[in-house]
Amino acid sequence: MADRGMKKWLPFASLVEQGEYLSKMMYEKYKIEKPIVLDDTSEIINKALNEYDFINPLSLKIYFDGYIYKIVDKITFIDKNKKLVYFTNFYIPISNILSIDDDIFTSLN
């Protein structure tokens, strides 16, 4: 009787392509627009990036592909000409940083 729920929905995932399409459709459905970063928050982000020591990891909220992610990672390089922030395994534009949740930098304002 416990397997009835799985058997009931099994025909909807009968094709591999159909499962991939359904998961992509759900991914696209829940995307959001990029939030507006306020001036005081952008000043905190700017100050934090200028004073970053490249040793300690930061806790950041970033916007990527329609979703907001919270990451804790160490910045390896900041390219001010291209306006990119390089982390250990990826990079993002500086404009995609929504906030820095580190206690040191949030108390600066």
PDB file of N, CA and C in Angstrom:
ATOM      1  N   MET A   1       0.815  -1.198   0.000  1.00  0.00           N
ATOM      2  CA  MET A   1       0.000   0.000   0.000  1.00  0.00           C
ATOM      3  C   MET A   1       0.862   1.268   0.000  1.00  0.00           C
ATOM      4  N   ALA A   2       2.057   1.203   0.571  1.00  0.00           N
ATOM      5  CA  ALA A   2       2.928   2.380   0.643  1.00  0.00           C
ATOM      6  C   ALA A   2       3.470   2.761  -0.727  1.00  0.00           C
ATOM      7  N   ASP A   3       3.622   1.803  -1.632  1.00  0.00           N
ATOM      8  CA  ASP A   3       4.163   2.087  -2.959  1.00  0.00           C
ATOM      9  C   ASP A   3       3.124   2.663  -3.913  1.00  0.00           C
ATOM     10  N   ARG A   4       1.888   2.716  -3.512  1.00  0.00           N
ATOM     11  CA  ARG A   4       0.831   3.178  -4.394  1.00  0.00           C
ATOM     12  C   ARG A   4       1.086   4.608  -4.877  1.00  0.00           C
ATOM     13  N   GLY A   5       1.606   5.455  -3.993  1.00  0.00           N
ATOM     14  CA  GLY A   5       1.871   6.836  -4.372  1.00  0.00           C
ATOM     15  C   GLY A   5       2.911   6.930  -5.471  1.00  0.00           C
ATOM     16  N   MET A   6       3.955   6.136  -5.388  1.00  0.00           N
ATOM     17  CA  MET A   6       4.985   6.154  -6.422  1.00  0.00           C
ATOM     18  C   MET A   6       4.456   5.566  -7.727  1.00  0.00           C
ATOM     19  N   LYS A   7       3.686   4.515  -7.644  1.00  0.00           N
ATOM     20  CA  LYS A   7       3.136   3.902  -8.857  1.00  0.00           C
ATOM     21  C   LYS A   7       2.119   4.831  -9.514  1.00  0.00           C
ATOM     22  N   LYS A   8       1.420   5.580  -8.706  1.00  0.00           N
ATOM     23  CA  LYS A   8       0.399   6.480  -9.220  1.00  0.00           C
ATOM     24  C   LYS A   8       1.003   7.551 -10.124  1.00  0.00           C
ATOM     25  N   TRP A   9       2.174   8.074  -9.769  1.00  0.00           N
ATOM     26  CA  TRP A   9       2.794   9.148 -10.531  1.00  0.00           C
ATOM     27  C   TRP A   9       3.855   8.651 -11.516  1.00  0.00           C
ATOM     28  N   LEU A  10       4.086   7.391 -11.567  1.00  0.00           N
ATOM     29  CA  LEU A  10       5.110   6.828 -12.438  1.00  0.00           C
ATOM     30  C   LEU A  10       4.878   7.129 -13.916  1.00  0.00           C
ATOM     31  N   PRO A  11       3.651   7.097 -14.439  1.00  0.00           N
ATOM     32  CA  PRO A  11       3.479   7.377 -15.870  1.00  0.00           C
ATOM     33  C   PRO A  11       3.904   8.781 -16.283  1.00  0.00           C
ATOM     34  N   PHE A  12       3.892   9.756 -15.371  1.00  0.00           N
ATOM     35  CA  PHE A  12       4.270  11.114 -15.730  1.00  0.00           C
ATOM     36  C   PHE A  12       5.774  11.267 -15.937  1.00  0.00           C
ATOM     37  N   ALA A  13       6.539  10.347 -15.441  1.00  0.00           N
ATOM     38  CA  ALA A  13       7.987  10.397 -15.635  1.00  0.00           C
ATOM     39  C   ALA A  13       8.446   9.212 -16.469  1.00  0.00           C
ATOM     40  N   SER A  14       7.630   8.803 -17.395  1.00  0.00           N
ATOM     41  CA  SER A  14       7.946   7.612 -18.170  1.00  0.00           C
ATOM     42  C   SER A  14       9.039   7.849 -19.201  1.00  0.00           C
ATOM     43  N   LEU A  15       9.146   9.067 -19.702  1.00  0.00           N
ATOM     44  CA  LEU A  15      10.184   9.382 -20.673  1.00  0.00           C
ATOM     45  C   LEU A  15      11.264  10.233 -20.015  1.00  0.00           C
ATOM     46  N   VAL A  16      12.501   9.941 -20.325  1.00  0.00           N
ATOM     47  CA  VAL A  16      13.616  10.700 -19.747  1.00  0.00           C
ATOM     48  C   VAL A  16      13.529  12.165 -20.166  1.00  0.00           C
ATOM     49  N   GLU A  17      13.227  12.406 -21.427  1.00  0.00           N
ATOM     50  CA  GLU A  17      13.137  13.776 -21.925  1.00  0.00           C
ATOM     51  C   GLU A  17      12.023  14.543 -21.221  1.00  0.00           C
ATOM     52  N   GLN A  18      10.949  13.847 -20.907  1.00  0.00           N
ATOM     53  CA  GLN A  18       9.829  14.497 -20.238  1.00  0.00           C
ATOM     54  C   GLN A  18      10.224  14.943 -18.824  1.00  0.00           C
ATOM     55  N   GLY A  19      10.972  14.115 -18.121  1.00  0.00           N
ATOM     56  CA  GLY A  19      11.439  14.480 -16.784  1.00  0.00           C
ATOM     57  C   GLY A  19      12.363  15.673 -16.815  1.00  0.00           C
ATOM     58  N   GLU A  20      13.268  15.705 -17.799  1.00  0.00           N
ATOM     59  CA  GLU A  20      14.171  16.842 -17.943  1.00  0.00           C
ATOM     60  C   GLU A  20      13.394  18.112 -18.278  1.00  0.00           C
ATOM     61  N   TYR A  21      12.402  17.995 -19.142  1.00  0.00           N
ATOM     62  CA  TYR A  21      11.594  19.152 -19.517  1.00  0.00           C
ATOM     63  C   TYR A  21      10.807  19.679 -18.315  1.00  0.00           C
ATOM     64  N   LEU A  22      10.226  18.778 -17.532  1.00  0.00           N
ATOM     65  CA  LEU A  22       9.457  19.195 -16.361  1.00  0.00           C
ATOM     66  C   LEU A  22      10.333  19.888 -15.324  1.00  0.00           C
ATOM     67  N   SER A  23      11.538  19.368 -15.103  1.00  0.00           N
ATOM     68  CA  SER A  23      12.421  20.012 -14.130  1.00  0.00           C
ATOM     69  C   SER A  23      12.886  21.378 -14.639  1.00  0.00           C
ATOM     70  N   LYS A  24      13.139  21.499 -15.938  1.00  0.00           N
ATOM     71  CA  LYS A  24      13.529  22.793 -16.504  1.00  0.00           C
ATOM     72  C   LYS A  24      12.364  23.784 -16.422  1.00  0.00           C
ATOM     73  N   MET A  25      11.157  23.304 -16.649  1.00  0.00           N
ATOM     74  CA  MET A  25       9.980  24.154 -16.578  1.00  0.00           C
ATOM     75  C   MET A  25       9.782  24.677 -15.149  1.00  0.00           C
ATOM     76  N   MET A  26       9.977  23.830 -14.159  1.00  0.00           N
ATOM     77  CA  MET A  26       9.840  24.260 -12.769  1.00  0.00           C
ATOM     78  C   MET A  26      10.946  25.252 -12.400  1.00  0.00           C
ATOM     79  N   TYR A  27      12.159  25.023 -12.915  1.00  0.00           N
ATOM     80  CA  TYR A  27      13.277  25.939 -12.664  1.00  0.00           C
ATOM     81  C   TYR A  27      12.957  27.323 -13.225  1.00  0.00           C
ATOM     82  N   GLU A  28      12.434  27.375 -14.425  1.00  0.00           N
ATOM     83  CA  GLU A  28      12.112  28.651 -15.060  1.00  0.00           C
ATOM     84  C   GLU A  28      10.920  29.331 -14.384  1.00  0.00           C
ATOM     85  N   LYS A  29      10.007  28.554 -13.861  1.00  0.00           N
ATOM     86  CA  LYS A  29       8.787  29.102 -13.263  1.00  0.00           C
ATOM     87  C   LYS A  29       9.081  29.940 -12.020  1.00  0.00           C
ATOM     88  N   TYR A  30      10.057  29.526 -11.226  1.00  0.00           N
ATOM     89  CA  TYR A  30      10.307  30.187  -9.944  1.00  0.00           C
ATOM     90  C   TYR A  30      11.419  31.232  -9.987  1.00  0.00           C
ATOM     91  N   LYS A  31      11.862  31.613 -11.170  1.00  0.00           N
ATOM     92  CA  LYS A  31      12.857  32.667 -11.271  1.00  0.00           C
ATOM     93  C   LYS A  31      12.251  34.000 -10.848  1.00  0.00           C
ATOM     94  N   ILE A  32      13.106  34.863 -10.304  1.00  0.00           N
ATOM     95  CA  ILE A  32      12.675  36.194  -9.893  1.00  0.00           C
ATOM     96  C   ILE A  32      13.517  37.244 -10.606  1.00  0.00           C
ATOM     97  N   GLU A  33      13.025  38.471 -10.605  1.00  0.00           N
ATOM     98  CA  GLU A  33      13.804  39.576 -11.159  1.00  0.00           C
ATOM     99  C   GLU A  33      14.885  39.972 -10.163  1.00  0.00           C
ATOM    100  N   LYS A  34      15.939  40.570 -10.686  1.00  0.00           N
ATOM    101  CA  LYS A  34      17.037  40.992  -9.827  1.00  0.00           C
ATOM    102  C   LYS A  34      16.576  42.108  -8.899  1.00  0.00           C
ATOM    103  N   PRO A  35      16.785  41.934  -7.590  1.00  0.00           N
ATOM    104  CA  PRO A  35      16.398  42.985  -6.646  1.00  0.00           C
ATOM    105  C   PRO A  35      17.262  44.229  -6.815  1.00  0.00           C
ATOM    106  N   ILE A  36      16.699  45.359  -6.461  1.00  0.00           N
ATOM    107  CA  ILE A  36      17.426  46.629  -6.523  1.00  0.00           C
ATOM    108  C   ILE A  36      18.265  46.763  -5.253  1.00  0.00           C
ATOM    109  N   VAL A  37      19.535  47.075  -5.431  1.00  0.00           N
ATOM    110  CA  VAL A  37      20.436  47.274  -4.294  1.00  0.00           C
ATOM    111  C   VAL A  37      20.401  48.751  -3.926  1.00  0.00           C
ATOM    112  N   LEU A  38      20.086  49.030  -2.681  1.00  0.00           N
ATOM    113  CA  LEU A  38      20.000  50.406  -2.214  1.00  0.00           C
ATOM    114  C   LEU A  38      21.385  51.038  -2.124  1.00  0.00           C
ATOM    115  N   ASP A  39      21.424  52.372  -2.091  1.00  0.00           N
ATOM    116  CA  ASP A  39      22.689  53.106  -2.083  1.00  0.00           C
ATOM    117  C   ASP A  39      23.548  52.771  -0.867  1.00  0.00           C
ATOM    118  N   ASP A  40      22.933  52.684   0.306  1.00  0.00           N
ATOM    119  CA  ASP A  40      23.733  52.396   1.503  1.00  0.00           C
ATOM    120  C   ASP A  40      24.289  50.977   1.459  1.00  0.00           C
ATOM    121  N   THR A  41      23.535  50.044   0.907  1.00  0.00           N
ATOM    122  CA  THR A  41      24.035  48.673   0.771  1.00  0.00           C
ATOM    123  C   THR A  41      25.160  48.616  -0.252  1.00  0.00           C
ATOM    124  N   SER A  42      25.029  49.354  -1.345  1.00  0.00           N
ATOM    125  CA  SER A  42      26.097  49.361  -2.350  1.00  0.00           C
ATOM    126  C   SER A  42      27.370  50.004  -1.806  1.00  0.00           C
ATOM    127  N   GLU A  43      27.234  50.986  -0.925  1.00  0.00           N
ATOM    128  CA  GLU A  43      28.418  51.584  -0.290  1.00  0.00           C
ATOM    129  C   GLU A  43      29.108  50.575   0.624  1.00  0.00           C
ATOM    130  N   ILE A  44      28.320  49.790   1.359  1.00  0.00           N
ATOM    131  CA  ILE A  44      28.900  48.754   2.226  1.00  0.00           C
ATOM    132  C   ILE A  44      29.623  47.707   1.385  1.00  0.00           C
ATOM    133  N   ILE A  45      29.011  47.303   0.264  1.00  0.00           N
ATOM    134  CA  ILE A  45      29.639  46.318  -0.629  1.00  0.00           C
ATOM    135  C   ILE A  45      30.934  46.884  -1.192  1.00  0.00           C
ATOM    136  N   ASN A  46      30.905  48.125  -1.652  1.00  0.00           N
ATOM    137  CA  ASN A  46      32.092  48.763  -2.216  1.00  0.00           C
ATOM    138  C   ASN A  46      33.209  48.856  -1.186  1.00  0.00           C
ATOM    139  N   LYS A  47      32.874  49.284   0.013  1.00  0.00           N
ATOM    140  CA  LYS A  47      33.877  49.414   1.075  1.00  0.00           C
ATOM    141  C   LYS A  47      34.437  48.040   1.454  1.00  0.00           C
ATOM    142  N   ALA A  48      33.586  47.039   1.522  1.00  0.00           N
ATOM    143  CA  ALA A  48      34.022  45.691   1.881  1.00  0.00           C
ATOM    144  C   ALA A  48      34.968  45.122   0.829  1.00  0.00           C
ATOM    145  N   LEU A  49      34.655  45.344  -0.434  1.00  0.00           N
ATOM    146  CA  LEU A  49      35.525  44.828  -1.495  1.00  0.00           C
ATOM    147  C   LEU A  49      36.850  45.573  -1.544  1.00  0.00           C
ATOM    148  N   ASN A  50      36.840  46.877  -1.260  1.00  0.00           N
ATOM    149  CA  ASN A  50      38.083  47.648  -1.253  1.00  0.00           C
ATOM    150  C   ASN A  50      38.984  47.298  -0.074  1.00  0.00           C
ATOM    151  N   GLU A  51      38.385  46.923   1.056  1.00  0.00           N
ATOM    152  CA  GLU A  51      39.167  46.626   2.255  1.00  0.00           C
ATOM    153  C   GLU A  51      39.340  45.128   2.508  1.00  0.00           C
ATOM    154  N   TYR A  52      38.952  44.298   1.567  1.00  0.00           N
ATOM    155  CA  TYR A  52      39.034  42.852   1.762  1.00  0.00           C
ATOM    156  C   TYR A  52      40.485  42.398   1.816  1.00  0.00           C
ATOM    157  N   ASP A  53      40.799  41.466   2.720  1.00  0.00           N
ATOM    158  CA  ASP A  53      42.183  41.040   2.940  1.00  0.00           C
ATOM    159  C   ASP A  53      42.585  39.774   2.178  1.00  0.00           C
ATOM    160  N   PHE A  54      41.678  39.158   1.424  1.00  0.00           N
ATOM    161  CA  PHE A  54      41.930  37.957   0.622  1.00  0.00           C
ATOM    162  C   PHE A  54      42.344  36.752   1.463  1.00  0.00           C
ATOM    163  N   ILE A  55      42.103  36.781   2.755  1.00  0.00           N
ATOM    164  CA  ILE A  55      42.440  35.665   3.637  1.00  0.00           C
ATOM    165  C   ILE A  55      41.186  35.027   4.211  1.00  0.00           C
ATOM    166  N   ASN A  56      40.303  35.848   4.754  1.00  0.00           N
ATOM    167  CA  ASN A  56      39.100  35.342   5.412  1.00  0.00           C
ATOM    168  C   ASN A  56      37.952  35.196   4.415  1.00  0.00           C
ATOM    169  N   PRO A  57      37.141  34.158   4.563  1.00  0.00           N
ATOM    170  CA  PRO A  57      35.966  34.030   3.691  1.00  0.00           C
ATOM    171  C   PRO A  57      34.887  35.044   4.062  1.00  0.00           C
ATOM    172  N   LEU A  58      34.103  35.423   3.080  1.00  0.00           N
ATOM    173  CA  LEU A  58      32.989  36.344   3.275  1.00  0.00           C
ATOM    174  C   LEU A  58      31.676  35.601   3.089  1.00  0.00           C
ATOM    175  N   SER A  59      30.650  36.094   3.743  1.00  0.00           N
ATOM    176  CA  SER A  59      29.308  35.579   3.561  1.00  0.00           C
ATOM    177  C   SER A  59      28.552  36.584   2.695  1.00  0.00           C
ATOM    178  N   LEU A  60      28.131  36.145   1.515  1.00  0.00           N
ATOM    179  CA  LEU A  60      27.509  37.035   0.543  1.00  0.00           C
ATOM    180  C   LEU A  60      26.168  36.501   0.085  1.00  0.00           C
ATOM    181  N   LYS A  61      25.299  37.410  -0.312  1.00  0.00           N
ATOM    182  CA  LYS A  61      24.092  37.043  -1.041  1.00  0.00           C
ATOM    183  C   LYS A  61      24.302  37.527  -2.463  1.00  0.00           C
ATOM    184  N   ILE A  62      24.166  36.615  -3.419  1.00  0.00           N
ATOM    185  CA  ILE A  62      24.376  36.960  -4.816  1.00  0.00           C
ATOM    186  C   ILE A  62      23.147  36.590  -5.634  1.00  0.00           C
ATOM    187  N   TYR A  63      22.998  37.262  -6.750  1.00  0.00           N
ATOM    188  CA  TYR A  63      21.925  36.977  -7.698  1.00  0.00           C
ATOM    189  C   TYR A  63      22.556  36.308  -8.902  1.00  0.00           C
ATOM    190  N   PHE A  64      22.021  35.134  -9.257  1.00  0.00           N
ATOM    191  CA  PHE A  64      22.554  34.421 -10.412  1.00  0.00           C
ATOM    192  C   PHE A  64      21.420  33.671 -11.098  1.00  0.00           C
ATOM    193  N   ASP A  65      21.204  33.952 -12.353  1.00  0.00           N
ATOM    194  CA  ASP A  65      20.264  33.234 -13.208  1.00  0.00           C
ATOM    195  C   ASP A  65      18.851  33.175 -12.627  1.00  0.00           C
ATOM    196  N   GLY A  66      18.394  34.281 -12.060  1.00  0.00           N
ATOM    197  CA  GLY A  66      17.028  34.343 -11.575  1.00  0.00           C
ATOM    198  C   GLY A  66      16.818  33.885 -10.151  1.00  0.00           C
ATOM    199  N   TYR A  67      17.881  33.547  -9.446  1.00  0.00           N
ATOM    200  CA  TYR A  67      17.772  33.062  -8.075  1.00  0.00           C
ATOM    201  C   TYR A  67      18.763  33.799  -7.182  1.00  0.00           C
ATOM    202  N   ILE A  68      18.450  33.864  -5.893  1.00  0.00           N
ATOM    203  CA  ILE A  68      19.344  34.458  -4.904  1.00  0.00           C
ATOM    204  C   ILE A  68      19.994  33.327  -4.127  1.00  0.00           C
ATOM    205  N   TYR A  69      21.318  33.374  -4.054  1.00  0.00           N
ATOM    206  CA  TYR A  69      22.086  32.354  -3.344  1.00  0.00           C
ATOM    207  C   TYR A  69      22.876  33.002  -2.218  1.00  0.00           C
ATOM    208  N   LYS A  70      23.029  32.275  -1.141  1.00  0.00           N
ATOM    209  CA  LYS A  70      23.899  32.715  -0.060  1.00  0.00           C
ATOM    210  C   LYS A  70      25.141  31.843  -0.114  1.00  0.00           C
ATOM    211  N   ILE A  71      26.287  32.480  -0.246  1.00  0.00           N
ATOM    212  CA  ILE A  71      27.543  31.732  -0.329  1.00  0.00           C
ATOM    213  C   ILE A  71      28.498  32.222   0.750  1.00  0.00           C
ATOM    214  N   VAL A  72      29.359  31.333   1.164  1.00  0.00           N
ATOM    215  CA  VAL A  72      30.463  31.666   2.060  1.00  0.00           C
ATOM    216  C   VAL A  72      31.709  31.144   1.362  1.00  0.00           C
ATOM    217  N   ASP A  73      32.514  32.062   0.884  1.00  0.00           N
ATOM    218  CA  ASP A  73      33.696  31.663   0.121  1.00  0.00           C
ATOM    219  C   ASP A  73      34.750  32.750   0.230  1.00  0.00           C
ATOM    220  N   LYS A  74      35.951  32.375  -0.139  1.00  0.00           N
ATOM    221  CA  LYS A  74      37.080  33.297  -0.114  1.00  0.00           C
ATOM    222  C   LYS A  74      37.246  33.918  -1.497  1.00  0.00           C
ATOM    223  N   ILE A  75      37.399  35.213  -1.533  1.00  0.00           N
ATOM    224  CA  ILE A  75      37.654  35.916  -2.791  1.00  0.00           C
ATOM    225  C   ILE A  75      39.128  35.758  -3.123  1.00  0.00           C
ATOM    226  N   THR A  76      39.407  35.341  -4.361  1.00  0.00           N
ATOM    227  CA  THR A  76      40.797  35.173  -4.763  1.00  0.00           C
ATOM    228  C   THR A  76      41.327  36.371  -5.541  1.00  0.00           C
ATOM    229  N   PHE A  77      40.434  37.078  -6.251  1.00  0.00           N
ATOM    230  CA  PHE A  77      40.886  38.208  -7.058  1.00  0.00           C
ATOM    231  C   PHE A  77      39.692  39.102  -7.367  1.00  0.00           C
ATOM    232  N   ILE A  78      39.921  40.407  -7.388  1.00  0.00           N
ATOM    233  CA  ILE A  78      38.899  41.374  -7.789  1.00  0.00           C
ATOM    234  C   ILE A  78      39.435  42.132  -8.990  1.00  0.00           C
ATOM    235  N   ASP A  79      38.794  41.961 -10.136  1.00  0.00           N
ATOM    236  CA  ASP A  79      39.187  42.653 -11.357  1.00  0.00           C
ATOM    237  C   ASP A  79      38.323  43.910 -11.486  1.00  0.00           C
ATOM    238  N   LYS A  80      38.916  45.053 -11.168  1.00  0.00           N
ATOM    239  CA  LYS A  80      38.157  46.309 -11.167  1.00  0.00           C
ATOM    240  C   LYS A  80      37.883  46.811 -12.576  1.00  0.00           C
ATOM    241  N   ASN A  81      38.722  46.448 -13.546  1.00  0.00           N
ATOM    242  CA  ASN A  81      38.487  46.875 -14.924  1.00  0.00           C
ATOM    243  C   ASN A  81      37.286  46.160 -15.528  1.00  0.00           C
ATOM    244  N   LYS A  82      37.217  44.851 -15.346  1.00  0.00           N
ATOM    245  CA  LYS A  82      36.098  44.064 -15.883  1.00  0.00           C
ATOM    246  C   LYS A  82      34.923  43.994 -14.914  1.00  0.00           C
ATOM    247  N   LYS A  83      35.107  44.507 -13.700  1.00  0.00           N
ATOM    248  CA  LYS A  83      34.093  44.502 -12.644  1.00  0.00           C
ATOM    249  C   LYS A  83      33.630  43.086 -12.322  1.00  0.00           C
ATOM    250  N   LEU A  84      34.610  42.209 -12.089  1.00  0.00           N
ATOM    251  CA  LEU A  84      34.347  40.815 -11.742  1.00  0.00           C
ATOM    252  C   LEU A  84      34.993  40.478 -10.410  1.00  0.00           C
ATOM    253  N   VAL A  85      34.339  39.603  -9.659  1.00  0.00           N
ATOM    254  CA  VAL A  85      34.886  39.095  -8.404  1.00  0.00           C
ATOM    255  C   VAL A  85      35.117  37.600  -8.589  1.00  0.00           C
ATOM    256  N   TYR A  86      36.352  37.177  -8.392  1.00  0.00           N
ATOM    257  CA  TYR A  86      36.721  35.770  -8.561  1.00  0.00           C
ATOM    258  C   TYR A  86      36.769  35.088  -7.201  1.00  0.00           C
ATOM    259  N   PHE A  87      36.035  33.985  -7.097  1.00  0.00           N
ATOM    260  CA  PHE A  87      36.043  33.167  -5.892  1.00  0.00           C
ATOM    261  C   PHE A  87      36.877  31.925  -6.160  1.00  0.00           C
ATOM    262  N   THR A  88      36.860  30.978  -5.253  1.00  0.00           N
ATOM    263  CA  THR A  88      37.667  29.774  -5.387  1.00  0.00           C
ATOM    264  C   THR A  88      37.323  28.987  -6.648  1.00  0.00           C
ATOM    265  N   ASN A  89      36.034  28.809  -6.948  1.00  0.00           N
ATOM    266  CA  ASN A  89      35.637  27.957  -8.074  1.00  0.00           C
ATOM    267  C   ASN A  89      34.817  28.664  -9.145  1.00  0.00           C
ATOM    268  N   PHE A  90      34.515  29.926  -8.996  1.00  0.00           N
ATOM    269  CA  PHE A  90      33.671  30.630  -9.952  1.00  0.00           C
ATOM    270  C   PHE A  90      33.920  32.131  -9.847  1.00  0.00           C
ATOM    271  N   TYR A  91      33.305  32.881 -10.747  1.00  0.00           N
ATOM    272  CA  TYR A  91      33.375  34.342 -10.691  1.00  0.00           C
ATOM    273  C   TYR A  91      32.002  34.914 -11.042  1.00  0.00           C
ATOM    274  N   ILE A  92      31.747  36.130 -10.548  1.00  0.00           N
ATOM    275  CA  ILE A  92      30.488  36.816 -10.827  1.00  0.00           C
ATOM    276  C   ILE A  92      30.771  38.295 -11.045  1.00  0.00           C
ATOM    277  N   PRO A  93      29.876  38.986 -11.735  1.00  0.00           N
ATOM    278  CA  PRO A  93      29.999  40.440 -11.832  1.00  0.00           C
ATOM    279  C   PRO A  93      29.740  41.085 -10.463  1.00  0.00           C
ATOM    280  N   ILE A  94      30.410  42.173 -10.212  1.00  0.00           N
ATOM    281  CA  ILE A  94      30.231  42.880  -8.942  1.00  0.00           C
ATOM    282  C   ILE A  94      28.770  43.315  -8.783  1.00  0.00           C
ATOM    283  N   SER A  95      28.112  43.624  -9.878  1.00  0.00           N
ATOM    284  CA  SER A  95      26.718  44.080  -9.814  1.00  0.00           C
ATOM    285  C   SER A  95      25.759  42.987  -9.343  1.00  0.00           C
ATOM    286  N   ASN A  96      26.179  41.738  -9.339  1.00  0.00           N
ATOM    287  CA  ASN A  96      25.323  40.636  -8.879  1.00  0.00           C
ATOM    288  C   ASN A  96      25.438  40.384  -7.381  1.00  0.00           C
ATOM    289  N   ILE A  97      26.287  41.117  -6.690  1.00  0.00           N
ATOM    290  CA  ILE A  97      26.378  40.992  -5.233  1.00  0.00           C
ATOM    291  C   ILE A  97      25.266  41.840  -4.632  1.00  0.00           C
ATOM    292  N   LEU A  98      24.388  41.205  -3.865  1.00  0.00           N
ATOM    293  CA  LEU A  98      23.257  41.910  -3.264  1.00  0.00           C
ATOM    294  C   LEU A  98      23.567  42.434  -1.877  1.00  0.00           C
ATOM    295  N   SER A  99      24.332  41.666  -1.107  1.00  0.00           N
ATOM    296  CA  SER A  99      24.703  42.109   0.232  1.00  0.00           C
ATOM    297  C   SER A  99      25.878  41.299   0.734  1.00  0.00           C
ATOM    298  N   ILE A 100      26.575  41.876   1.684  1.00  0.00           N
ATOM    299  CA  ILE A 100      27.656  41.187   2.379  1.00  0.00           C
ATOM    300  C   ILE A 100      27.206  41.047   3.814  1.00  0.00           C
ATOM    301  N   ASP A 101      27.121  39.817   4.293  1.00  0.00           N
ATOM    302  CA  ASP A 101      26.581  39.539   5.604  1.00  0.00           C
ATOM    303  C   ASP A 101      27.656  39.383   6.676  1.00  0.00           C
ATOM    304  N   ASP A 102      28.848  39.846   6.388  1.00  0.00           N
ATOM    305  CA  ASP A 102      29.927  39.746   7.355  1.00  0.00           C
ATOM    306  C   ASP A 102      29.740  40.820   8.414  1.00  0.00           C
ATOM    307  N   ASP A 103      29.910  40.481   9.674  1.00  0.00           N
ATOM    308  CA  ASP A 103      29.671  41.411  10.783  1.00  0.00           C
ATOM    309  C   ASP A 103      30.618  42.614  10.729  1.00  0.00           C
ATOM    310  N   ILE A 104      31.830  42.400  10.257  1.00  0.00           N
ATOM    311  CA  ILE A 104      32.813  43.487  10.219  1.00  0.00           C
ATOM    312  C   ILE A 104      32.334  44.592   9.295  1.00  0.00           C
ATOM    313  N   PHE A 105      31.822  44.216   8.117  1.00  0.00           N
ATOM    314  CA  PHE A 105      31.479  45.228   7.125  1.00  0.00           C
ATOM    315  C   PHE A 105      30.063  45.761   7.306  1.00  0.00           C
ATOM    316  N   THR A 106      29.163  45.026   7.886  1.00  0.00           N
ATOM    317  CA  THR A 106      27.817  45.549   8.074  1.00  0.00           C
ATOM    318  C   THR A 106      27.756  46.564   9.209  1.00  0.00           C
ATOM    319  N   SER A 107      28.755  46.571  10.089  1.00  0.00           N
ATOM    320  CA  SER A 107      28.765  47.547  11.182  1.00  0.00           C
ATOM    321  C   SER A 107      29.476  48.846  10.782  1.00  0.00           C
ATOM    322  N   LEU A 108      29.944  48.961   9.549  1.00  0.00           N
ATOM    323  CA  LEU A 108      30.683  50.144   9.116  1.00  0.00           C
ATOM    324  C   LEU A 108      29.784  51.334   8.815  1.00  0.00           C
ATOM    325  N   ASN A 109      28.523  51.125   8.522  1.00  0.00           N
ATOM    326  CA  ASN A 109      27.676  52.249   8.142  1.00  0.00           C
ATOM    327  C   ASN A 109      27.241  52.981   9.321  1.00  0.00           C
TER     328      ASN A 109
END
